Coordinates of C-alpha atoms and ligand atoms in Angstrom, one line a residue:
M1 CA 13.1 -31.5 14.7
S2 CA 9.7 -32.9 15.2
I3 CA 7.2 -34.6 13.0
L4 CA 6.8 -33.1 9.5
N5 CA 3.4 -32.3 8.4
E6 CA 4.2 -33.3 4.8
S7 CA 1.2 -32.1 3.0
L8 CA 1.2 -28.6 4.5
A9 CA 5.0 -28.2 4.7
S10 CA 5.3 -28.9 1.1
K11 CA 3.0 -26.1 0.1
I12 CA 4.8 -23.4 2.1
L13 CA 7.8 -22.8 0.0
D14 CA 6.2 -23.9 -3.2
L15 CA 5.1 -20.7 -4.7
G16 CA 4.7 -22.3 -8.1
Q17 CA 5.1 -20.5 -11.5
S18 CA 2.0 -18.6 -11.4
D19 CA 2.4 -15.1 -12.7
E20 CA 0.9 -12.4 -10.7
I21 CA 2.6 -9.6 -12.7
N22 CA 0.0 -9.0 -15.4
S23 CA -3.0 -9.7 -13.3
E24 CA -5.7 -7.2 -14.1
T25 CA -6.7 -7.2 -10.5
T26 CA -3.7 -5.0 -9.7
A27 CA -4.8 -2.0 -11.8
P28 CA -7.3 0.4 -10.5
Q29 CA -11.0 -0.1 -11.6
N30 CA -13.4 2.7 -12.7
G31 CA -10.9 5.4 -12.2
Q32 CA -11.0 4.9 -8.4
S33 CA -7.9 4.8 -6.3
Y34 CA -8.7 1.3 -5.0
L35 CA -6.5 -1.7 -5.8
R36 CA -6.8 -5.5 -5.2
G37 CA -3.7 -7.6 -5.4
A38 CA -3.6 -10.8 -7.3
N39 CA -4.8 -14.1 -5.8
E40 CA -1.6 -15.9 -6.7
P41 CA 0.5 -17.3 -5.3
P42 CA -1.8 -18.6 -2.5
L43 CA -1.4 -17.6 1.1
V44 CA -0.3 -20.3 3.5
Y45 CA -1.8 -20.9 6.8
A46 CA 1.5 -21.9 8.5
T47 CA 3.6 -21.1 11.5
I48 CA 7.3 -20.0 11.6
P49 CA 8.5 -23.4 12.8
Q50 CA 6.7 -25.1 9.8
L51 CA 8.4 -22.6 7.5
L52 CA 11.8 -23.4 8.9
R53 CA 11.1 -27.2 8.9
E54 CA 10.4 -27.2 5.3
A55 CA 13.6 -25.2 4.5
V56 CA 15.6 -27.7 6.5
S57 CA 14.1 -30.7 4.8
R58 CA 14.7 -29.1 1.4
F59 CA 18.0 -27.3 1.7
G60 CA 19.5 -28.9 4.8
P61 CA 23.2 -29.0 3.8
R62 CA 23.2 -25.6 2.1
D63 CA 24.4 -22.4 3.9
A64 CA 21.7 -21.0 6.2
M65 CA 23.5 -18.1 7.8
I66 CA 26.8 -16.4 7.9
F67 CA 27.8 -13.8 10.5
A68 CA 31.0 -12.4 8.9
E69 CA 31.9 -10.4 12.1
Q70 CA 31.4 -13.1 14.5
G71 CA 33.0 -15.7 12.2
I72 CA 30.0 -18.1 12.3
R73 CA 28.7 -20.1 9.4
M74 CA 25.7 -22.6 9.7
S75 CA 23.9 -24.8 7.3
Y76 CA 20.2 -25.3 7.6
Y77 CA 20.8 -28.5 9.3
E78 CA 23.0 -26.8 11.9
L79 CA 20.5 -23.9 12.3
D80 CA 17.7 -26.4 12.9
R81 CA 19.7 -28.1 15.7
A82 CA 20.8 -24.9 17.3
V83 CA 17.2 -23.7 17.3
D84 CA 15.9 -26.9 19.0
E85 CA 18.6 -26.7 21.6
L86 CA 17.9 -23.1 22.5
A87 CA 14.1 -23.8 22.5
A88 CA 14.6 -26.6 25.0
G89 CA 16.6 -24.3 27.1
L90 CA 13.9 -21.7 27.1
L91 CA 11.5 -24.3 28.3
A92 CA 13.8 -25.2 31.0
L93 CA 13.9 -21.5 32.1
G94 CA 10.1 -22.1 32.7
L95 CA 8.9 -20.1 29.8
T96 CA 5.7 -21.3 28.1
K97 CA 3.6 -20.6 25.0
G98 CA 2.3 -17.0 25.0
D99 CA 5.1 -15.6 27.3
R100 CA 7.0 -12.5 26.1
V101 CA 10.8 -12.6 25.7
G102 CA 12.7 -9.5 24.8
I103 CA 15.8 -9.4 22.7
W104 CA 18.2 -6.5 22.9
S105 CA 21.1 -6.8 20.6
P106 CA 22.6 -5.7 17.4
N107 CA 22.8 -8.3 14.5
R108 CA 24.3 -11.4 16.1
C109 CA 23.8 -15.1 15.4
E110 CA 22.0 -15.3 18.8
W111 CA 19.3 -12.9 17.5
V112 CA 18.3 -15.2 14.7
L113 CA 18.5 -18.3 16.9
T114 CA 16.3 -16.6 19.4
Q115 CA 13.9 -15.6 16.7
F116 CA 13.4 -19.2 15.6
A117 CA 13.7 -20.8 19.0
T118 CA 10.9 -18.6 20.5
A119 CA 8.7 -19.2 17.5
R120 CA 9.4 -23.0 18.0
I121 CA 7.6 -23.0 21.3
G122 CA 5.1 -20.2 20.7
I123 CA 6.8 -17.6 22.7
V124 CA 6.3 -14.0 21.6
L125 CA 9.6 -12.4 20.6
V126 CA 9.8 -8.7 21.6
N127 CA 12.2 -6.7 19.5
I128 CA 14.0 -4.1 21.5
N129 CA 15.8 -1.4 19.6
P130 CA 19.6 -1.6 20.4
A131 CA 19.7 2.1 20.5
Y132 CA 17.2 2.2 23.3
R133 CA 18.3 3.5 26.6
L134 CA 17.0 3.1 30.2
N135 CA 13.8 5.0 29.9
E136 CA 12.8 3.1 26.8
L137 CA 13.9 -0.3 27.9
E138 CA 11.9 -0.1 31.1
Y139 CA 8.8 1.0 29.1
A140 CA 9.1 -1.7 26.6
L141 CA 9.8 -4.6 29.1
N142 CA 6.8 -3.5 31.3
K143 CA 4.4 -2.6 28.6
V144 CA 4.4 -6.2 27.3
G145 CA 5.4 -7.9 30.5
C146 CA 8.6 -9.6 29.3
K147 CA 9.4 -12.6 31.5
A148 CA 12.9 -13.0 30.0
L149 CA 15.4 -10.7 28.2
V150 CA 18.1 -12.0 26.0
T151 CA 20.8 -9.3 25.7
A152 CA 24.1 -8.6 24.2
R153 CA 26.7 -7.7 26.8
A154 CA 27.7 -4.5 25.2
F155 CA 28.0 -2.8 21.8
K156 CA 30.0 0.2 21.0
S157 CA 29.3 2.8 23.7
S158 CA 26.3 0.8 25.0
D159 CA 27.0 -1.3 28.0
Y160 CA 23.6 -3.2 27.9
L161 CA 24.3 -5.3 31.0
D162 CA 25.2 -2.2 33.0
M163 CA 22.0 -0.6 32.0
I164 CA 20.0 -3.6 32.9
R165 CA 21.7 -3.7 36.4
Q166 CA 20.7 0.0 36.9
L167 CA 17.0 -1.1 36.1
A168 CA 17.2 -4.2 38.1
P169 CA 19.9 -3.9 40.9
E170 CA 18.3 -7.1 42.4
L171 CA 20.3 -9.1 39.9
E172 CA 23.3 -8.9 42.2
T173 CA 21.8 -11.0 44.7
C174 CA 19.3 -13.2 43.0
K175 CA 19.8 -16.6 41.5
P176 CA 19.7 -16.6 37.7
G177 CA 16.1 -17.1 36.6
Q178 CA 14.6 -15.9 39.9
L179 CA 14.7 -12.2 39.6
R180 CA 12.2 -10.1 41.4
A181 CA 12.9 -6.5 40.5
A182 CA 10.8 -3.5 41.6
R183 CA 11.1 -1.6 38.4
V184 CA 10.5 -4.6 36.1
P185 CA 8.2 -6.8 38.1
D186 CA 7.5 -9.4 35.3
L187 CA 11.2 -10.0 34.5
R188 CA 12.5 -13.3 35.8
S189 CA 15.5 -14.2 33.7
V190 CA 18.2 -12.2 32.0
V191 CA 20.4 -14.1 29.5
V192 CA 23.5 -12.5 28.2
M193 CA 25.0 -13.5 24.8
G194 CA 28.3 -15.5 24.8
P195 CA 29.8 -18.1 27.1
D196 CA 30.2 -16.2 30.4
A197 CA 27.5 -15.8 32.9
D198 CA 27.3 -12.9 35.4
P199 CA 25.9 -12.6 38.9
G200 CA 22.1 -13.3 38.6
V201 CA 22.4 -13.7 34.8
Y202 CA 22.6 -16.9 32.6
S203 CA 24.8 -17.0 29.7
F204 CA 23.4 -17.7 26.4
D205 CA 25.6 -20.8 26.0
Q206 CA 24.4 -22.1 29.4
V207 CA 20.7 -21.7 28.3
C208 CA 21.5 -23.8 25.1
K209 CA 22.6 -26.6 27.4
L210 CA 19.8 -26.3 30.0
G211 CA 17.2 -28.4 28.0
G212 CA 17.3 -32.2 28.5
P213 CA 15.2 -35.1 27.3
A214 CA 12.2 -33.8 29.3
Q215 CA 12.1 -30.5 27.3
Q216 CA 12.9 -32.3 24.0
L217 CA 10.0 -34.6 24.6
R218 CA 7.6 -31.7 25.2
M219 CA 8.4 -30.0 21.8
P220 CA 6.1 -32.1 19.6
T221 CA 3.3 -31.6 21.8
I222 CA 3.7 -27.9 22.0
D223 CA 4.1 -27.9 18.2
K224 CA 0.6 -29.2 17.9
T225 CA -0.8 -26.4 19.9
L226 CA 0.8 -23.6 17.7
N227 CA -1.7 -21.7 15.6
P228 CA -0.8 -19.5 12.7
D229 CA -3.1 -16.8 14.1
D230 CA -1.2 -16.7 17.4
A231 CA 0.8 -13.5 18.2
I232 CA 4.5 -14.3 17.8
N233 CA 6.3 -11.1 17.6
I234 CA 5.9 -7.5 19.0
Q235 CA 7.8 -4.6 17.4
F236 CA 7.8 -1.2 19.0
T237 CA 6.8 1.6 16.7
S238 CA 7.2 5.1 18.0
G239 CA 3.7 6.5 18.9
T240 CA 2.2 9.6 17.5
T241 CA 0.8 10.1 20.9
G242 CA 3.7 9.6 23.1
A243 CA 5.0 6.2 24.1
P244 CA 6.0 3.5 21.7
K245 CA 3.3 1.1 20.7
G246 CA 3.9 -2.6 20.4
A247 CA 2.6 -3.7 17.0
T248 CA 1.7 -7.4 17.5
L249 CA 2.0 -9.7 14.5
S250 CA 1.1 -13.3 14.1
H251 CA 2.9 -16.2 12.3
Y252 CA 0.4 -15.9 9.5
N253 CA 1.1 -12.1 9.1
I254 CA 4.9 -12.4 8.8
V255 CA 5.3 -15.8 7.2
N256 CA 3.3 -14.8 4.2
N257 CA 4.7 -11.3 4.0
A258 CA 8.2 -12.8 4.0
R259 CA 7.3 -15.2 1.2
F260 CA 5.7 -12.6 -1.1
S261 CA 8.4 -9.9 -0.7
T262 CA 11.3 -12.3 -1.5
R263 CA 9.2 -13.8 -4.4
R264 CA 9.1 -10.4 -6.0
I265 CA 12.8 -10.3 -6.2
N266 CA 12.8 -14.1 -7.4
L267 CA 15.0 -15.1 -4.3
T268 CA 15.8 -18.8 -4.4
E269 CA 18.0 -21.3 -2.6
S270 CA 20.9 -20.2 -5.1
D271 CA 20.8 -16.7 -3.6
R272 CA 23.2 -15.2 -1.1
L273 CA 21.2 -12.4 0.7
A274 CA 23.3 -9.8 2.5
I275 CA 21.3 -8.3 5.4
P276 CA 23.0 -5.2 6.9
V277 CA 19.6 -3.8 8.1
P278 CA 18.9 -4.3 11.7
L279 CA 17.2 -7.5 12.8
Y280 CA 15.2 -5.7 15.5
H281 CA 13.3 -4.0 12.6
C282 CA 10.9 -5.9 10.3
F283 CA 13.2 -5.3 7.4
G284 CA 15.7 -7.5 9.0
M285 CA 13.7 -10.1 10.7
V286 CA 10.7 -10.5 8.3
L287 CA 12.1 -9.6 4.8
G288 CA 15.7 -10.7 5.9
S289 CA 15.8 -13.8 8.1
L290 CA 12.2 -15.2 7.5
G291 CA 12.4 -14.2 3.8
A292 CA 15.6 -16.2 3.4
V293 CA 14.3 -19.2 5.1
S294 CA 11.1 -19.0 3.0
T295 CA 13.3 -19.5 -0.1
G296 CA 16.2 -21.5 1.2
A297 CA 18.6 -18.6 0.4
A298 CA 21.7 -18.1 2.5
M299 CA 21.6 -15.0 5.0
V300 CA 24.8 -13.1 5.1
F301 CA 25.1 -10.8 8.0
P302 CA 28.1 -8.4 7.3
G303 CA 28.4 -6.8 10.7
E304 CA 26.7 -6.1 14.0
A305 CA 25.6 -2.8 12.8
F306 CA 25.7 -1.2 9.4
D307 CA 29.2 -0.1 8.2
A308 CA 29.5 0.8 4.4
G309 CA 33.0 -0.5 3.9
Q310 CA 32.4 -3.8 5.8
T311 CA 29.3 -4.4 3.9
L312 CA 30.9 -3.9 0.5
D313 CA 33.7 -6.3 1.5
V314 CA 31.4 -8.9 2.5
L315 CA 29.2 -8.4 -0.5
S316 CA 32.3 -9.1 -2.6
N317 CA 33.9 -11.9 -0.5
E318 CA 30.8 -13.8 0.0
R319 CA 29.6 -13.4 -3.6
C320 CA 26.3 -12.1 -2.5
T321 CA 23.5 -11.9 -5.0
A322 CA 21.1 -9.5 -3.1
V323 CA 21.4 -6.8 -0.5
Y324 CA 18.8 -4.9 1.5
G325 CA 19.1 -1.4 2.8
V326 CA 17.4 1.9 3.6
P327 CA 18.3 4.7 1.3
T328 CA 21.0 6.3 3.5
M329 CA 22.8 2.9 3.6
F330 CA 23.0 2.7 -0.2
V331 CA 24.2 6.4 -0.4
A332 CA 27.0 5.5 2.1
M333 CA 27.8 2.3 0.1
L334 CA 27.9 4.2 -3.2
E335 CA 30.3 6.8 -1.7
D336 CA 32.6 4.2 -0.2
L337 CA 32.6 2.3 -3.6
E338 CA 33.8 5.3 -5.4
A339 CA 36.8 5.6 -3.1
K340 CA 37.5 1.9 -3.1
P341 CA 36.0 -0.1 -6.0
R342 CA 35.0 -3.8 -5.2
D343 CA 33.9 -6.6 -7.4
L344 CA 30.2 -6.7 -7.1
S345 CA 29.5 -8.7 -10.3
S346 CA 27.7 -11.3 -8.3
L347 CA 25.0 -8.8 -7.3
R348 CA 21.7 -9.0 -9.1
T349 CA 18.9 -7.7 -6.8
G350 CA 17.9 -6.3 -3.5
I351 CA 15.4 -4.1 -1.6
M352 CA 15.6 -0.4 -0.9
A353 CA 12.9 0.6 1.6
G354 CA 12.1 2.3 4.8
A355 CA 12.1 6.0 3.7
P356 CA 11.7 7.8 0.5
C357 CA 14.1 6.4 -2.1
P358 CA 15.6 9.1 -4.3
V359 CA 15.4 8.3 -8.0
D360 CA 19.1 9.1 -8.6
V361 CA 20.2 6.8 -5.7
M362 CA 18.0 4.0 -7.3
Q363 CA 19.6 4.7 -10.7
R364 CA 23.1 4.7 -9.3
V365 CA 22.5 1.4 -7.3
N366 CA 21.2 -0.2 -10.4
D367 CA 24.2 0.9 -12.5
E368 CA 27.2 1.1 -10.0
M369 CA 26.4 -1.7 -7.7
N370 CA 25.3 -4.0 -10.5
M371 CA 21.8 -4.4 -9.0
K372 CA 19.9 -4.6 -12.3
E373 CA 16.9 -6.1 -10.5
V374 CA 16.8 -3.8 -7.4
T375 CA 13.3 -3.2 -6.2
I376 CA 11.7 -0.7 -3.8
C377 CA 9.4 -1.8 -1.1
Y378 CA 6.9 0.3 0.7
G379 CA 5.2 -0.7 3.9
M380 CA 5.0 -0.4 7.7
T381 CA 5.7 -2.6 10.7
E382 CA 1.8 -2.6 11.3
T383 CA 1.4 -4.3 7.9
S384 CA 4.0 -7.1 8.2
P385 CA 5.6 -4.7 6.7
V386 CA 5.4 -4.8 3.0
S387 CA 2.3 -3.8 1.0
F388 CA 3.8 -2.4 -2.3
Q389 CA 6.9 -3.5 -4.2
S390 CA 8.2 -3.3 -7.8
F391 CA 8.8 -6.3 -9.8
V392 CA 12.3 -7.1 -11.1
T393 CA 10.7 -6.8 -14.7
D394 CA 9.3 -3.3 -14.2
T395 CA 11.0 -0.7 -16.3
T396 CA 13.9 1.1 -14.6
Q397 CA 11.8 4.2 -14.6
K398 CA 8.9 2.6 -12.7
R399 CA 11.3 0.7 -10.3
C400 CA 13.1 4.0 -9.5
E401 CA 10.2 6.5 -9.5
T402 CA 7.4 4.5 -7.7
V403 CA 7.1 2.0 -4.8
G404 CA 5.7 -0.5 -7.3
R405 CA 2.4 -2.4 -7.3
V406 CA 0.4 -3.9 -4.6
H407 CA 1.3 -7.2 -3.0
P408 CA -0.9 -10.4 -3.5
H409 CA -4.0 -10.7 -1.4
L410 CA -4.0 -7.1 -0.2
E411 CA -6.3 -4.3 -1.0
A412 CA -5.2 -0.7 -1.0
K413 CA -7.1 2.6 -1.3
I414 CA -6.4 6.2 -1.1
V415 CA -8.7 8.4 0.8
A416 CA -9.4 12.2 1.1
K417 CA -9.7 13.8 4.5
N418 CA -13.4 13.1 4.4
G419 CA -12.7 9.3 4.1
E420 CA -14.0 9.2 0.5
N421 CA -11.9 7.4 -2.1
V422 CA -10.1 9.7 -4.4
A423 CA -9.8 9.4 -8.1
V424 CA -6.7 7.8 -9.8
G425 CA -3.9 10.4 -9.9
E426 CA -5.2 12.3 -6.9
Q427 CA -3.3 12.2 -3.6
G428 CA -4.7 11.2 -0.2
E429 CA -4.0 8.9 2.7
L430 CA -3.0 5.4 1.8
C431 CA -4.9 2.6 3.6
T432 CA -4.2 -1.1 3.3
R433 CA -6.3 -4.2 4.3
G434 CA -5.8 -7.9 4.2
Y435 CA -3.9 -10.7 5.7
S436 CA -0.9 -8.5 6.5
V437 CA -2.6 -6.1 8.9
M438 CA -1.3 -6.6 12.6
K439 CA -3.4 -8.1 15.3
G440 CA -3.2 -4.8 17.0
Y441 CA -1.2 -2.7 19.4
W442 CA -0.3 -4.8 22.5
D443 CA -2.6 -3.9 25.4
D444 CA -3.9 -0.8 23.6
A445 CA -7.3 -1.2 22.2
D446 CA -7.9 2.6 21.8
K447 CA -4.8 3.1 19.7
T448 CA -5.6 0.0 17.6
A449 CA -9.1 1.2 17.0
D450 CA -7.7 4.7 15.9
S451 CA -5.5 3.0 13.3
I452 CA -7.5 0.1 11.9
V453 CA -11.0 1.0 10.8
D454 CA -13.1 -1.7 9.2
G455 CA -10.0 -3.8 8.6
W456 CA -8.2 -0.9 6.9
M457 CA -4.8 0.2 8.4
H458 CA -4.5 3.9 8.0
T459 CA -0.8 4.4 7.2
G460 CA -0.5 8.1 7.7
D461 CA 1.4 8.3 4.3
L462 CA 0.2 10.4 1.3
A463 CA 0.2 8.6 -1.9
V464 CA -1.0 8.6 -5.5
F465 CA -1.9 5.6 -7.7
D466 CA -1.5 5.8 -11.5
A467 CA -3.7 4.0 -14.0
Q468 CA -1.6 0.9 -14.0
G469 CA -1.6 0.6 -10.3
F470 CA 1.8 1.9 -9.5
C471 CA 1.9 3.8 -6.2
S472 CA 4.1 6.8 -5.4
I473 CA 4.5 8.0 -1.8
V474 CA 4.3 11.8 -1.9
G475 CA 4.4 12.8 1.8
R476 CA 3.2 12.2 5.2
V477 CA -0.1 13.1 7.0
K478 CA 1.5 11.9 10.3
D479 CA 3.9 14.1 12.2
M480 CA 6.9 11.8 11.8
I481 CA 10.5 12.4 11.2
I482 CA 12.5 9.7 9.3
R483 CA 16.2 10.2 10.3
G484 CA 18.5 7.7 8.3
G485 CA 15.6 5.1 8.1
E486 CA 14.7 5.4 11.8
N487 CA 11.2 6.7 12.5
I488 CA 10.8 9.3 15.1
Y489 CA 7.6 10.6 16.5
P490 CA 8.1 14.2 17.8
R491 CA 5.5 13.7 20.5
E492 CA 7.5 11.0 22.2
I493 CA 10.6 13.3 22.5
E494 CA 8.4 16.3 23.5
E495 CA 7.0 14.3 26.4
F496 CA 10.4 13.3 27.5
L497 CA 11.8 16.9 27.3
F498 CA 8.8 17.9 29.3
T499 CA 10.3 16.0 32.3
H500 CA 12.8 18.8 32.6
P501 CA 11.5 21.0 35.5
S502 CA 12.2 24.3 33.6
V503 CA 10.4 23.4 30.3
S504 CA 7.2 25.1 29.9
E505 CA 6.5 24.4 26.2
V506 CA 8.4 22.3 23.7
Q507 CA 8.1 21.4 20.0
V508 CA 10.1 18.8 18.1
F509 CA 10.2 18.7 14.3
G510 CA 12.4 17.5 11.5
I511 CA 14.6 19.5 9.3
P512 CA 16.1 18.4 6.1
D513 CA 19.6 16.8 6.2
E514 CA 21.8 15.9 3.3
R515 CA 23.2 12.7 4.9
L516 CA 20.3 11.4 7.0
G517 CA 17.3 12.7 4.9
E518 CA 16.0 14.4 8.0
D519 CA 17.3 15.4 11.5
V520 CA 15.6 16.3 14.7
C521 CA 15.2 19.8 16.0
A522 CA 13.5 21.2 19.1
W523 CA 12.3 24.7 20.3
A524 CA 11.6 25.0 23.9
V525 CA 10.3 27.8 26.1
A526 CA 11.5 28.1 29.7
K527 CA 9.2 28.5 32.7
P528 CA 9.0 31.9 34.0
G529 CA 11.8 32.7 36.4
T530 CA 13.8 29.7 35.4
E531 CA 17.0 29.4 33.2
L532 CA 17.2 26.7 30.4
T533 CA 19.8 25.8 28.0
G534 CA 20.0 23.6 25.0
E535 CA 22.9 21.8 26.6
E536 CA 21.0 20.9 29.7
L537 CA 18.2 19.4 27.6
I538 CA 20.7 17.3 25.6
A539 CA 22.4 16.2 28.9
L540 CA 18.9 15.1 30.1
C541 CA 18.4 12.9 27.0
K542 CA 21.8 11.2 27.2
G543 CA 21.6 7.7 28.4
Q544 CA 17.8 7.9 28.8
I545 CA 16.6 8.0 25.2
A546 CA 18.1 6.6 22.0
H547 CA 20.9 8.8 20.5
Y548 CA 19.0 9.1 17.2
K549 CA 16.1 10.9 19.0
I550 CA 18.2 13.4 20.8
P551 CA 17.7 16.7 19.0
R552 CA 20.6 17.8 16.9
H553 CA 19.6 21.5 17.4
I554 CA 17.8 23.1 20.2
R555 CA 16.6 26.7 20.5
I556 CA 15.3 28.3 23.6
V557 CA 12.7 30.8 22.6
S558 CA 10.5 33.2 24.5
D559 CA 7.4 32.0 22.7
L560 CA 6.4 29.5 20.0
P561 CA 4.7 30.6 16.7
M562 CA 1.0 29.5 17.1
T563 CA -2.2 29.6 15.1
I564 CA -5.1 31.8 16.3
T565 CA -6.6 28.6 17.9
G566 CA -3.3 28.1 19.8
K567 CA -1.9 25.2 17.7
P568 CA 2.0 25.3 17.3
Q569 CA 3.0 26.0 13.8
K570 CA 5.7 23.5 13.2
F571 CA 6.2 24.5 9.7
V572 CA 6.9 28.1 10.7
M573 CA 9.5 26.8 13.1
R574 CA 11.0 24.5 10.5
D575 CA 11.3 27.2 7.9
K576 CA 12.8 29.7 10.4
M577 CA 15.3 27.0 11.5
I578 CA 16.3 26.1 8.1
E579 CA 16.9 29.8 7.3
M580 CA 18.9 30.3 10.5
L581 CA 21.1 27.3 9.9
Q582 CA 21.9 28.4 6.3
E583 CA 22.8 31.9 7.7
H584 CA 24.9 30.5 10.4
G585 CA 26.7 27.8 8.4
G586 CA 24.7 24.9 10.1
Q587 CA 25.0 26.0 13.7
V588 CA 22.5 28.1 15.8
Ligands
AMP601 P1 8.2 1.3 9.8 O1 7.1 0.9 10.6 O2 9.5 1.5 10.7 O3 8.5 0.2 8.8 O4 8.1 2.6 9.0 C1 7.1 2.8 8.1 C2 7.0 4.1 7.4 O5 8.2 4.3 6.8 C3 6.0 4.3 6.5 O6 4.7 4.6 7.1 C4 6.5 5.4 5.6 O7 6.3 6.7 6.2 C5 8.0 5.1 5.6 N1 8.4 4.3 4.4 C6 8.6 3.0 4.4 N2 8.9 2.5 3.0 C7 8.9 3.7 2.3 C8 9.1 4.0 0.9 N3 9.6 3.1 0.1 N4 9.0 5.3 0.5 C9 8.6 6.3 1.3 N5 8.3 6.1 2.7 C10 8.6 4.9 3.1

């Protein structure tokens, strides 16, 4: 690890004892739905490598990360060494500051190493959803021009390497690092996790050994060029208007958001934080891995993907003190715990977020999982992600019924359709402004301008503030489905289904689902003179779009319910579909 900038580094983790809880600034003034977060603790103008460096210098011998399924344990010292090795290897691949590198994998040790190694040399990490299929992978790689892709070999039914070979058959004949592929023209290197290389593909272990003294020597110089405002991470969020958008975040965005979210749950180096949420999402890689590093806590990854039983076993065996999850994960853990009790006496806190958190689930997590200090977070990828969160000292009622109070250094307001602020207690669209707002959508100035107006990120969520500044999320303005914590924009699926030659019209919407919160439904109309079946549409989706986006129910109809002005009435379709499913025992 290179030279330590002591004066700056010592401030990064030192959040001090200042108390933001009772700050008057977090309550609305003059009856207006406008909030300003506390000024304490201070923001740090720091990069991810600086954050890691300070954790290593303060907590070096302590556990940094444990990957239960892979059987890997690393101290902060070991993490630091492994990150430097990989960073040197990435330089040897010819990658330089500002280049984009994709990562496509479930939760594995290599994911976190790549996260910190890319940041170490200013490379922009591009998170690719492990559920993505060919169509989405191709889009993501090309949209941001990834020069390299670090990938798992396979996971469950997904053979990642096979999919990459379909996309870039040129790999068969090229030398590793010298790919020239027609469908992914910017991609040069594919790196597969594990010890074994493949034709045209480096192994992860090879890359870790590629860097020599020349690369090691370059690192301190590169370090000096890193700027907290640089883009360092791109996360794809599904777009309301079709293709996914690349939310681009800086060091400054995510370092500070990680610090403030873990501070609200009083995370310290004595904590052992279980992270069953996916690393490709900001919940895993900002609140999880960066959040842990910002406090010196140990990260405990129960498995490659979420499994309730496995997570509970690891919570108990590793004596975890905190755990993160989306509501459906907690529901599954509560069910599993009923069938097979575990000793969760070490648990204290955690975060539930990502989708509306039902009050009774919060109550049960509080009582049955021994998480007396569990908090809810609200936010979105575009705002680093967290903007609201409860304090562990809030009453159980407030912790269970609201998403808490605004984070430090942020402003939040609720606006009516005409853009005017609404009064306290009234609902409208939630907007947030401050250090946490993304730099923009990658290569998409128009969509950025639509979402961020005068610095305010328009969340598309409907919210209400109370007089003390607690926020409740009451609905969505945006046409989005949240299925088991995964956001799905109907438009993206509609556009994909349109690629079927017999589809003349199609509408995708969410219907309530007991287990997943919502599930995906589609109504389609066939072109005159053609035959169309739901099975055909499902077959079209398989292997091309992520499984969670594939409609669970499809109805082929002769026409769609429309308004007089010709707008499809999704609420009519939704109500009809719910009614039909009830009548037919869940099948149509
Ligand atoms: P993402 O960008 O994947 O983090 O998703 C952001 C969206 O998830 C928000 O715009 C909300 O619609 C939803 N969301 C996140 N947290 C919560 C929460 N605590 N309660 C209700 N909805 C939430």
